[in-house]
Short mmCIF file of C-alpha atoms in Angstrom, two decimals:
data_model
loop_
_atom_site.label_atom_id
_atom_site.label_comp_id
_atom_site.label_asym_id
_atom_site.label_seq_id
_atom_site.Cartn_x
_atom_site.Cartn_y
_atom_site.Cartn_z
CA MET A 1 0.05 0.00 -0.02
CA SER A 2 1.09 3.55 -0.64
CA ASN A 3 2.43 5.64 2.31
CA VAL A 4 0.13 6.44 5.25
CA SER A 5 -0.43 9.73 6.94
CA SER A 6 -0.11 10.37 10.60
CA ASP A 7 -3.79 9.66 11.22
CA GLY A 8 -3.72 6.44 9.17
CA ILE A 9 -5.14 7.57 5.86
CA PRO A 10 -3.53 5.79 2.92
CA GLN A 11 -1.83 8.32 0.63
CA TRP A 12 -2.15 6.69 -2.73
CA GLY A 13 -0.93 9.87 -4.55
CA THR A 14 2.61 9.24 -3.26
CA TYR A 15 2.91 6.57 -5.98
CA MET A 16 3.30 9.37 -8.58
CA ARG A 17 6.35 10.73 -6.62
CA GLU A 18 7.86 7.28 -6.41
CA ILE A 19 7.66 6.89 -10.15
CA TYR A 20 9.38 10.20 -10.57
CA LEU A 21 12.04 9.50 -8.11
CA SER A 22 12.72 5.99 -9.44
CA GLY A 23 14.28 7.44 -12.61
CA LYS A 24 13.17 4.50 -14.49
CA GLY A 25 9.50 5.08 -15.10
CA PRO A 26 6.55 2.90 -13.99
CA GLU A 27 7.47 -0.80 -13.69
CA PRO A 28 6.61 -3.46 -14.67
CA LEU A 29 4.20 -2.34 -17.17
CA GLY A 30 6.43 0.62 -18.40
CA THR A 31 3.50 3.08 -18.76
CA VAL A 32 0.34 4.35 -16.79
CA VAL A 33 -1.68 5.09 -19.96
CA PHE A 34 -4.57 2.66 -20.28
CA GLU A 35 -4.45 2.59 -24.07
CA GLU A 36 -0.69 1.67 -23.95
CA ILE A 37 -1.16 -1.20 -21.45
CA GLU A 38 -3.91 -2.36 -23.76
CA LYS A 39 -1.76 -2.28 -26.85
CA LYS A 40 1.09 -4.19 -24.99
CA ALA A 41 -1.54 -6.77 -23.87
CA ILE A 42 -2.77 -7.20 -27.66
CA GLU A 43 0.90 -7.62 -28.61
CA LYS A 44 1.49 -10.07 -25.77
CA LEU A 45 -1.40 -12.29 -26.57
CA LYS A 46 -1.01 -12.22 -30.45
CA ASP A 47 0.03 -15.89 -30.58
CA GLN A 48 -3.19 -16.96 -28.74
CA PRO A 49 -6.00 -16.17 -31.16
CA GLY A 50 -9.27 -15.15 -29.54
CA SER A 51 -7.66 -14.78 -26.11
CA PHE A 52 -7.36 -10.91 -25.94
CA LEU A 53 -10.80 -10.36 -27.43
CA TYR A 54 -12.42 -12.55 -25.01
CA SER A 55 -11.90 -9.83 -22.55
CA GLY A 56 -11.37 -6.96 -24.77
CA GLY A 57 -14.03 -7.60 -27.24
CA SER A 58 -17.61 -6.46 -27.03
CA ALA A 59 -21.12 -7.35 -28.43
CA GLY A 60 -22.14 -6.42 -31.94
CA THR A 61 -20.65 -3.35 -33.37
CA TRP A 62 -19.13 -2.36 -30.07
CA SER A 63 -21.41 0.60 -29.87
CA THR A 64 -22.05 -0.03 -26.18
CA TYR A 65 -18.37 -0.20 -25.45
CA THR A 66 -17.51 2.82 -27.31
CA GLY A 67 -20.63 4.53 -25.90
CA ASN A 68 -19.39 4.03 -22.41
CA THR A 69 -16.25 6.20 -23.17
CA ILE A 70 -18.13 8.85 -25.09
CA ALA A 71 -20.80 9.37 -22.48
CA MET A 72 -18.30 9.51 -19.74
CA ASN A 73 -16.32 12.21 -21.48
CA LYS A 74 -19.47 14.36 -21.80
CA PHE A 75 -19.38 14.67 -17.98
CA ARG A 76 -16.82 17.39 -17.08
CA ILE A 77 -15.39 18.13 -13.61
CA ILE A 78 -15.49 21.81 -12.47
CA PRO A 79 -12.26 22.50 -10.26
CA ARG A 80 -12.32 24.75 -7.24
CA MET A 81 -9.21 26.65 -6.21
CA LEU A 82 -7.77 27.36 -2.76
CA VAL A 83 -9.23 24.47 -0.95
CA PRO A 84 -7.09 23.03 1.75
CA CYS A 85 -7.08 19.34 0.62
CA ASN A 86 -3.92 17.87 1.96
CA ASN A 87 -4.10 14.16 3.35
CA ARG A 88 -7.08 13.37 0.96
CA ASP A 89 -9.25 10.38 2.21
CA LEU A 90 -10.14 7.79 -0.43
CA ARG A 91 -11.76 5.47 2.14
CA VAL A 92 -15.20 4.10 1.83
CA THR A 93 -17.51 1.96 4.01
CA LEU A 94 -19.55 -0.60 2.22
CA PHE A 95 -22.03 -2.92 4.02
CA GLY A 96 -20.28 -2.00 7.41
CA VAL A 97 -16.72 -2.76 6.25
CA THR A 98 -14.22 0.08 5.64
CA TYR A 99 -11.85 -0.16 2.73
CA PRO A 100 -9.01 1.96 1.75
CA SER A 101 -10.57 3.28 -1.44
CA PRO A 102 -13.88 3.15 -3.57
CA LEU A 103 -12.23 0.65 -6.10
CA LEU A 104 -12.89 -3.03 -6.39
CA LEU A 105 -11.64 -5.44 -8.90
CA GLY A 106 -14.53 -6.51 -11.02
CA PRO A 107 -15.27 -10.15 -11.91
CA VAL A 108 -13.57 -11.31 -15.09
CA GLY A 109 -13.73 -14.92 -16.24
CA VAL A 110 -11.09 -17.45 -17.78
CA GLN A 111 -8.12 -15.51 -16.31
CA GLY A 112 -6.10 -18.69 -17.13
CA THR A 113 -6.19 -17.78 -20.69
CA PHE A 114 -4.38 -14.41 -19.97
CA THR A 115 -1.59 -15.55 -17.52
CA ALA A 116 -0.32 -18.69 -16.07
CA GLU A 117 -1.22 -17.34 -12.59
CA GLY A 118 -4.93 -17.27 -13.52
CA GLU A 119 -7.10 -15.88 -10.80
CA TYR A 120 -4.27 -16.04 -8.30
CA ALA A 121 -2.74 -12.86 -9.77
CA PRO A 122 -5.49 -10.52 -8.94
CA ALA A 123 -6.56 -12.24 -5.80
CA LYS A 124 -3.18 -11.77 -4.40
CA ALA A 125 -2.64 -8.27 -5.84
CA ALA A 126 -6.08 -7.12 -4.47
CA ALA A 127 -5.22 -8.79 -0.96
CA LYS A 128 -1.75 -7.00 -0.83
CA LEU A 129 -3.27 -3.50 -1.47
CA GLY A 130 -6.61 -4.04 0.63
CA VAL A 131 -8.84 -3.91 -2.43
CA PRO A 132 -11.91 -6.33 -2.65
CA PHE A 133 -11.57 -9.05 -5.25
CA ILE A 134 -14.73 -10.09 -6.87
CA MET A 135 -14.28 -13.94 -8.21
CA SER A 136 -15.87 -14.73 -11.25
CA SER A 137 -18.02 -17.96 -11.56
CA ALA A 138 -16.18 -18.73 -14.90
CA SER A 139 -12.87 -18.75 -13.09
CA THR A 140 -10.10 -21.23 -14.05
CA ARG A 141 -9.46 -21.89 -10.35
CA SER A 142 -11.81 -23.46 -7.76
CA ILE A 143 -13.48 -21.25 -4.99
CA GLU A 144 -11.16 -22.93 -2.46
CA GLN A 145 -7.88 -22.25 -4.53
CA VAL A 146 -8.81 -18.43 -4.96
CA ALA A 147 -9.59 -18.16 -1.34
CA GLN A 148 -6.25 -19.67 -0.42
CA ALA A 149 -4.53 -17.32 -2.77
CA SER A 150 -6.40 -14.31 -1.27
CA GLY A 151 -5.45 -15.22 2.26
CA ASN A 152 -6.83 -12.45 4.55
CA GLY A 153 -7.60 -10.33 1.67
CA PRO A 154 -11.23 -8.81 1.23
CA ARG A 155 -13.17 -10.92 -1.36
CA TRP A 156 -16.69 -11.22 -2.69
CA TYR A 157 -18.18 -14.07 -5.01
CA GLN A 158 -19.98 -13.41 -8.28
CA LEU A 159 -22.63 -15.91 -9.20
CA TYR A 160 -23.60 -16.96 -12.66
CA TRP A 161 -27.07 -18.18 -11.68
CA PRO A 162 -27.22 -22.03 -11.91
CA ARG A 163 -30.43 -23.52 -13.31
CA HIS A 164 -30.67 -26.17 -10.23
CA GLU A 165 -31.32 -24.76 -6.82
CA GLU A 166 -29.16 -27.38 -5.25
CA VAL A 167 -26.19 -26.37 -7.44
CA THR A 168 -26.79 -22.68 -6.36
CA LEU A 169 -26.92 -23.88 -2.71
CA SER A 170 -23.72 -25.69 -3.04
CA LEU A 171 -21.80 -22.86 -4.60
CA LEU A 172 -23.00 -20.40 -1.96
CA LYS A 173 -22.09 -22.70 0.75
CA ARG A 174 -18.59 -22.99 -0.46
CA ALA A 175 -18.19 -19.29 -1.00
CA LYS A 176 -19.32 -18.64 2.53
CA GLU A 177 -17.06 -21.43 4.08
CA ASN A 178 -14.07 -19.81 2.15
CA GLY A 179 -14.51 -16.32 3.41
CA PHE A 180 -16.30 -14.58 0.53
CA THR A 181 -18.41 -11.90 2.32
CA GLY A 182 -20.43 -10.31 -0.50
CA LEU A 183 -22.48 -12.16 -3.18
CA VAL A 184 -22.66 -10.34 -6.56
CA LEU A 185 -25.54 -11.88 -8.60
CA THR A 186 -25.22 -11.06 -12.23
CA LEU A 187 -28.32 -10.55 -14.02
CA ASP A 188 -27.36 -9.55 -17.59
CA THR A 189 -25.57 -12.81 -18.66
CA MET A 190 -28.25 -15.61 -18.44
CA SER A 191 -26.85 -16.24 -21.96
CA LEU A 192 -23.72 -15.10 -23.81
CA GLY A 193 -24.13 -11.95 -25.88
CA TRP A 194 -23.69 -11.73 -29.64
CA ARG A 195 -19.98 -11.53 -29.98
CA PRO A 196 -18.91 -11.84 -33.71
CA HIS A 197 -15.06 -11.85 -32.70
CA ASP A 198 -15.74 -15.00 -30.75
CA LEU A 199 -18.28 -16.47 -33.28
CA GLU A 200 -15.78 -16.05 -36.12
CA ARG A 201 -13.39 -18.40 -34.42
CA SER A 202 -15.84 -20.45 -32.52
CA TYR A 203 -13.87 -19.21 -29.55
CA LEU A 204 -15.41 -20.73 -26.31
CA PRO A 205 -12.78 -21.87 -23.76
CA PHE A 206 -15.60 -23.34 -21.70
CA GLY A 207 -16.10 -26.00 -24.50
CA HIS A 208 -12.55 -27.12 -23.72
CA GLY A 209 -13.04 -27.26 -20.11
CA VAL A 210 -11.36 -23.90 -19.42
CA GLY A 211 -13.19 -21.49 -17.20
CA THR A 212 -15.46 -24.24 -15.76
CA GLN A 213 -13.35 -24.97 -12.76
CA VAL A 214 -15.94 -23.66 -10.26
CA GLY A 215 -18.23 -26.31 -11.66
CA SER A 216 -15.88 -29.14 -12.01
CA SER A 217 -14.68 -28.65 -8.35
CA ASP A 218 -18.38 -28.62 -7.02
CA PRO A 219 -19.64 -31.98 -5.60
CA VAL A 220 -23.31 -31.38 -6.28
CA PHE A 221 -22.87 -30.34 -9.89
CA MET A 222 -20.38 -32.99 -10.66
CA SER A 223 -22.76 -35.66 -8.68
CA ARG A 224 -25.29 -34.67 -11.32
CA LEU A 225 -23.16 -35.88 -13.90
CA GLY A 226 -22.16 -39.01 -12.15
CA ARG A 227 -18.55 -37.74 -11.64
CA LYS A 228 -16.36 -36.83 -8.53
CA PRO A 229 -15.15 -33.20 -8.02
CA THR A 230 -11.74 -32.31 -9.32
CA ASP A 231 -9.32 -29.54 -8.46
CA ASP A 232 -7.41 -29.62 -11.82
CA ILE A 233 -5.94 -26.50 -13.35
CA PRO A 234 -6.00 -25.69 -17.12
CA GLU A 235 -2.67 -25.74 -18.84
CA PHE A 236 -1.22 -22.50 -19.92
CA PRO A 237 -1.00 -20.98 -22.56
CA TYR A 238 -4.44 -21.98 -23.73
CA ASP A 239 -4.39 -22.99 -27.46
CA ALA A 240 -7.87 -23.18 -28.71
CA VAL A 241 -7.01 -24.47 -32.12
CA ALA A 242 -4.93 -27.51 -30.70
CA LYS A 243 -7.70 -28.21 -28.20
CA GLN A 244 -10.41 -28.22 -31.07
CA LYS A 245 -8.23 -30.44 -33.11
CA LEU A 246 -7.82 -32.96 -30.45
CA LEU A 247 -11.60 -32.89 -29.91
CA VAL A 248 -12.29 -33.48 -33.55
CA GLU A 249 -10.00 -36.36 -33.53
CA GLY A 250 -11.77 -37.89 -30.67
CA ASP A 251 -9.19 -37.51 -27.91
CA PRO A 252 -10.74 -39.05 -24.88
CA ALA A 253 -9.52 -36.23 -22.49
CA ALA A 254 -10.74 -33.62 -24.79
CA LYS A 255 -14.13 -35.13 -25.28
CA GLU A 256 -14.43 -35.47 -21.45
CA ALA A 257 -13.42 -31.77 -20.99
CA ALA A 258 -15.94 -30.62 -23.70
CA GLN A 259 -18.78 -32.65 -22.16
CA LEU A 260 -18.14 -31.12 -18.80
CA GLY A 261 -17.71 -27.64 -20.30
CA TYR A 262 -21.01 -27.64 -22.00
CA ALA A 263 -22.80 -29.23 -19.14
CA TRP A 264 -21.46 -26.12 -16.87
CA LEU A 265 -22.64 -23.64 -19.63
CA ALA A 266 -26.17 -25.32 -19.66
CA GLU A 267 -26.14 -24.95 -15.86
CA ALA A 268 -24.81 -21.37 -15.32
CA ASN A 269 -25.38 -19.16 -18.39
CA PHE A 270 -26.38 -20.73 -21.84
CA GLY A 271 -30.05 -19.36 -22.16
CA PHE A 272 -32.11 -19.88 -18.95
CA TYR A 273 -33.86 -16.56 -18.11
CA ARG A 274 -35.21 -15.84 -14.56
CA SER A 275 -37.69 -13.51 -12.96
CA TRP A 276 -37.57 -11.28 -9.94
CA GLU A 277 -39.60 -13.91 -7.99
CA ASP A 278 -36.50 -16.20 -8.36
CA VAL A 279 -34.26 -13.85 -6.43
CA LYS A 280 -35.96 -14.90 -3.19
CA PRO A 281 -34.46 -18.15 -2.55
CA VAL A 282 -30.92 -16.84 -3.20
CA ARG A 283 -31.71 -13.78 -0.81
CA ASP A 284 -32.81 -16.45 1.86
CA ALA A 285 -29.75 -18.59 1.40
CA TRP A 286 -27.36 -15.81 1.58
CA GLU A 287 -26.47 -14.27 5.03
CA GLY A 288 -24.36 -11.44 3.72
CA PRO A 289 -24.75 -8.62 1.31
CA LEU A 290 -26.56 -9.36 -1.97
CA ILE A 291 -25.67 -7.14 -4.75
CA LEU A 292 -27.47 -7.30 -8.12
CA LYS A 293 -25.15 -6.61 -10.98
CA GLY A 294 -26.32 -5.51 -14.50
CA ILE A 295 -28.97 -3.05 -13.44
CA GLN A 296 -29.48 -0.31 -16.08
CA HIS A 297 -33.15 0.80 -15.64
CA VAL A 298 -34.46 2.94 -12.74
CA ASP A 299 -37.48 0.57 -12.40
CA ASP A 300 -35.18 -2.38 -11.84
CA ALA A 301 -33.11 -0.57 -9.22
CA GLU A 302 -36.42 0.26 -7.37
CA MET A 303 -37.37 -3.50 -7.65
CA ALA A 304 -34.05 -4.47 -6.31
CA ILE A 305 -34.88 -2.45 -3.07
CA ASP A 306 -38.30 -4.12 -2.93
CA ILE A 307 -37.05 -7.64 -3.14
CA GLY A 308 -34.53 -7.15 -0.37
CA ALA A 309 -31.27 -6.76 -2.18
CA ASP A 310 -28.57 -4.80 -0.38
CA GLY A 311 -27.05 -3.12 -3.51
CA ILE A 312 -26.70 -2.86 -7.09
CA VAL A 313 -23.91 -2.65 -9.69
CA VAL A 314 -25.20 -0.19 -12.56
CA SER A 315 -23.47 -1.97 -15.29
CA ASN A 316 -23.82 -2.92 -19.11
CA HIS A 317 -21.24 -5.62 -18.61
CA GLY A 318 -18.58 -3.30 -20.29
CA GLY A 319 -20.61 -3.56 -23.66
CA ARG A 320 -20.16 -7.32 -23.89
CA GLN A 321 -23.73 -8.22 -23.79
CA LEU A 322 -26.16 -5.96 -25.58
CA ASP A 323 -24.95 -3.78 -28.56
CA GLY A 324 -26.59 -0.57 -28.63
CA ALA A 325 -27.51 -0.65 -24.84
CA ILE A 326 -27.59 2.76 -22.91
CA PRO A 327 -24.09 3.88 -21.72
CA SER A 328 -23.51 2.85 -18.14
CA ILE A 329 -22.82 6.47 -16.72
CA TYR A 330 -26.08 7.61 -18.39
CA ALA A 331 -28.03 4.62 -16.43
CA LEU A 332 -26.41 5.65 -13.34
CA GLU A 333 -27.42 9.10 -13.73
CA SER A 334 -31.02 8.14 -14.48
CA ILE A 335 -31.27 5.86 -11.68
CA MET A 336 -29.93 8.27 -9.05
CA LYS A 337 -32.92 10.70 -9.94
CA SER A 338 -35.09 8.23 -8.31
CA GLN A 339 -36.24 9.40 -4.91
CA LYS A 340 -36.79 5.88 -3.65
CA VAL A 341 -33.11 4.86 -4.59
CA ARG A 342 -31.67 8.04 -3.00
CA ALA A 343 -33.75 7.50 0.10
CA ALA A 344 -32.70 3.85 0.45
CA GLN A 345 -29.15 4.83 -0.09
CA LYS A 346 -29.28 7.76 2.41
CA SER A 347 -30.68 5.20 5.13
CA GLY A 348 -27.65 3.12 4.70
CA LYS A 349 -29.77 0.07 3.65
CA PHE A 350 -29.04 0.26 -0.14
CA THR A 351 -25.70 0.53 -1.79
CA VAL A 352 -25.10 1.82 -5.37
CA MET A 353 -22.01 0.88 -7.23
CA PHE A 354 -21.00 1.29 -10.92
CA ASP A 355 -18.84 -0.21 -13.69
CA SER A 356 -18.42 -0.23 -17.60
CA GLY A 357 -16.13 2.65 -18.63
CA ILE A 358 -13.76 3.16 -15.60
CA ARG A 359 -10.40 4.05 -16.90
CA THR A 360 -8.99 7.11 -14.82
CA GLY A 361 -9.25 8.69 -11.61
CA SER A 362 -11.44 11.47 -13.09
CA ASP A 363 -13.89 8.60 -14.23
CA ILE A 364 -14.14 7.60 -10.56
CA ILE A 365 -14.92 11.13 -9.44
CA LYS A 366 -17.64 11.45 -12.12
CA ALA A 367 -19.36 8.19 -11.03
CA MET A 368 -19.28 9.02 -7.37
CA ALA A 369 -20.59 12.52 -7.99
CA LEU A 370 -23.56 11.05 -9.70
CA GLY A 371 -24.21 8.69 -6.79
CA ALA A 372 -22.08 5.60 -6.93
CA GLN A 373 -20.42 4.71 -3.62
CA ALA A 374 -17.81 2.40 -5.16
CA VAL A 375 -16.54 1.36 -8.83
CA LEU A 376 -15.67 -1.95 -10.25
CA LEU A 377 -12.82 -2.06 -12.52
CA GLY A 378 -12.48 -4.53 -15.33
CA ARG A 379 -10.33 -4.54 -18.37
CA PRO A 380 -7.35 -2.52 -17.16
CA TRP A 381 -6.24 -4.92 -14.48
CA VAL A 382 -6.88 -7.94 -16.79
CA TYR A 383 -4.34 -6.36 -19.20
CA GLY A 384 -1.93 -5.68 -16.37
CA ALA A 385 -2.22 -9.49 -15.47
CA ALA A 386 -1.70 -10.66 -19.06
CA LEU A 387 1.46 -8.52 -18.99
CA ALA A 388 3.21 -9.11 -15.71
CA GLY A 389 0.91 -11.31 -13.55
CA GLN A 390 0.28 -10.29 -9.93
CA GLU A 391 2.87 -7.40 -10.19
CA GLY A 392 1.03 -6.03 -13.36
CA VAL A 393 -2.34 -5.99 -11.42
CA GLU A 394 -0.76 -4.33 -8.56
CA GLN A 395 0.51 -1.62 -10.86
CA VAL A 396 -2.87 -0.89 -12.41
CA ILE A 397 -4.39 -0.74 -9.03
CA LYS A 398 -1.75 1.88 -7.87
CA ILE A 399 -2.21 3.92 -11.24
CA ILE A 400 -5.82 4.40 -10.86
CA LEU A 401 -5.83 5.25 -7.08
CA ALA A 402 -2.99 7.65 -7.55
CA ASP A 403 -4.78 9.23 -10.46
CA LEU A 404 -7.88 9.50 -8.35
CA ASP A 405 -5.89 11.05 -5.37
CA VAL A 406 -4.08 13.56 -7.37
CA SER A 407 -7.33 14.48 -9.43
CA LEU A 408 -9.29 15.12 -6.16
CA ALA A 409 -6.60 17.69 -5.19
CA GLN A 410 -6.69 19.29 -8.75
CA ALA A 411 -10.45 19.49 -8.29
CA GLY A 412 -10.29 21.04 -4.91
CA LEU A 413 -11.85 17.93 -3.09
CA LYS A 414 -10.77 16.77 0.26
CA GLY A 415 -11.61 13.07 -0.39
CA VAL A 416 -14.28 10.87 -1.90
CA ALA A 417 -16.81 11.77 0.96
CA ASP A 418 -16.60 15.25 -0.80
CA VAL A 419 -17.71 13.90 -3.91
CA LEU A 420 -20.44 11.43 -3.35
CA GLY A 421 -23.83 12.49 -4.86
CA ARG A 422 -22.78 16.31 -5.43
CA ALA A 423 -22.91 16.21 -9.26
CA ASP A 424 -24.83 19.51 -9.36
CA GLN A 425 -21.84 21.12 -7.73
CA ILE A 426 -18.83 19.14 -9.05
CA LEU A 427 -19.96 18.24 -12.76
CA THR A 428 -21.34 19.77 -15.87
CA LYS A 429 -22.39 18.15 -18.96
CA VAL A 430 -20.96 19.30 -22.37
CA ASP A 431 -22.12 18.36 -25.95
CA PHE A 432 -19.10 17.73 -28.08
#
């Protein structure tokens, strides 16, 4: 973690000074610019066709992905001068727990196709820096393995909703027993989005048993298939072409992996849609915070309150699910106009978070000014992991939090508490 002030406040902005004083620039990534990190990740993964685009790609024409950035840039920060804002405080309290910043590592699947460390890289990096890590249901490591890598680090579990209640209950039991305190129920991925880049290559790691490790390690799910759970880790690098060749040739191991992979897809996110009434059994089974991810309409945000959810993540899945969807920041703006949402948030009974389009410290300020209490970061840390494993993820976290710290000072803000819900004073919207 960055230096700490005399009153115990982490000073993330000191990372900028550390880079200047090092005389050798930011290591190990060599840059603090998201676009440059992205380019380096593309180059690093060029010999693994489809790997980069699994995370970096988006649905349809990518209009939702690009719309997130365009819309974010239309909100502009209005700086104030001569404000004593030393020792800026980035700490936030979510569901009764205080964290060093409003940043969480959002859930991203099949990390084992990007780095040999798989989900261990973000889990260890997040734990080291005190940042909550949200584990994906599409991980290439089991719940138990990720928990062990995370150690005492804060961690939440993201659930792709199984068809069968007994499988759901088994996953929740494992998550709770392994120290995952928050449950993020993803609603916008009941089936995969229309992703031309994946369709062109028939790129589906799950079909080769990669990203199905949560399922293959689950005793209830595996018993339904007449099998015993396993804690096998996929080999790295993942070669989709070679795996498919083995499958076509009838390789027994490849056939078994494919059968298991498609069974897990059918169980978790291959076209089974739910209703609001279906949330109740999950709510009843999970003792900790229940957060609904993928909310984009104000009516759905209000419904989340009605059915007893503890919070939402306003998200369009980074543009990966529905082409032409509303930019996530506009969805947040609309939702936070609801008196019901604002009242529930103010009472402390409902937490609003945000993702899809966060790239800089200024983006975090904008989202928090509009009412988000925390933000989830996705692609940037994935690219950091692809380039340098755990150390790459650590640098990405330090970059964005240092940027946030410095940007707060430049805007004349004493900390994130000065930002929350004050869009009318902090932001303006431009049309260019």
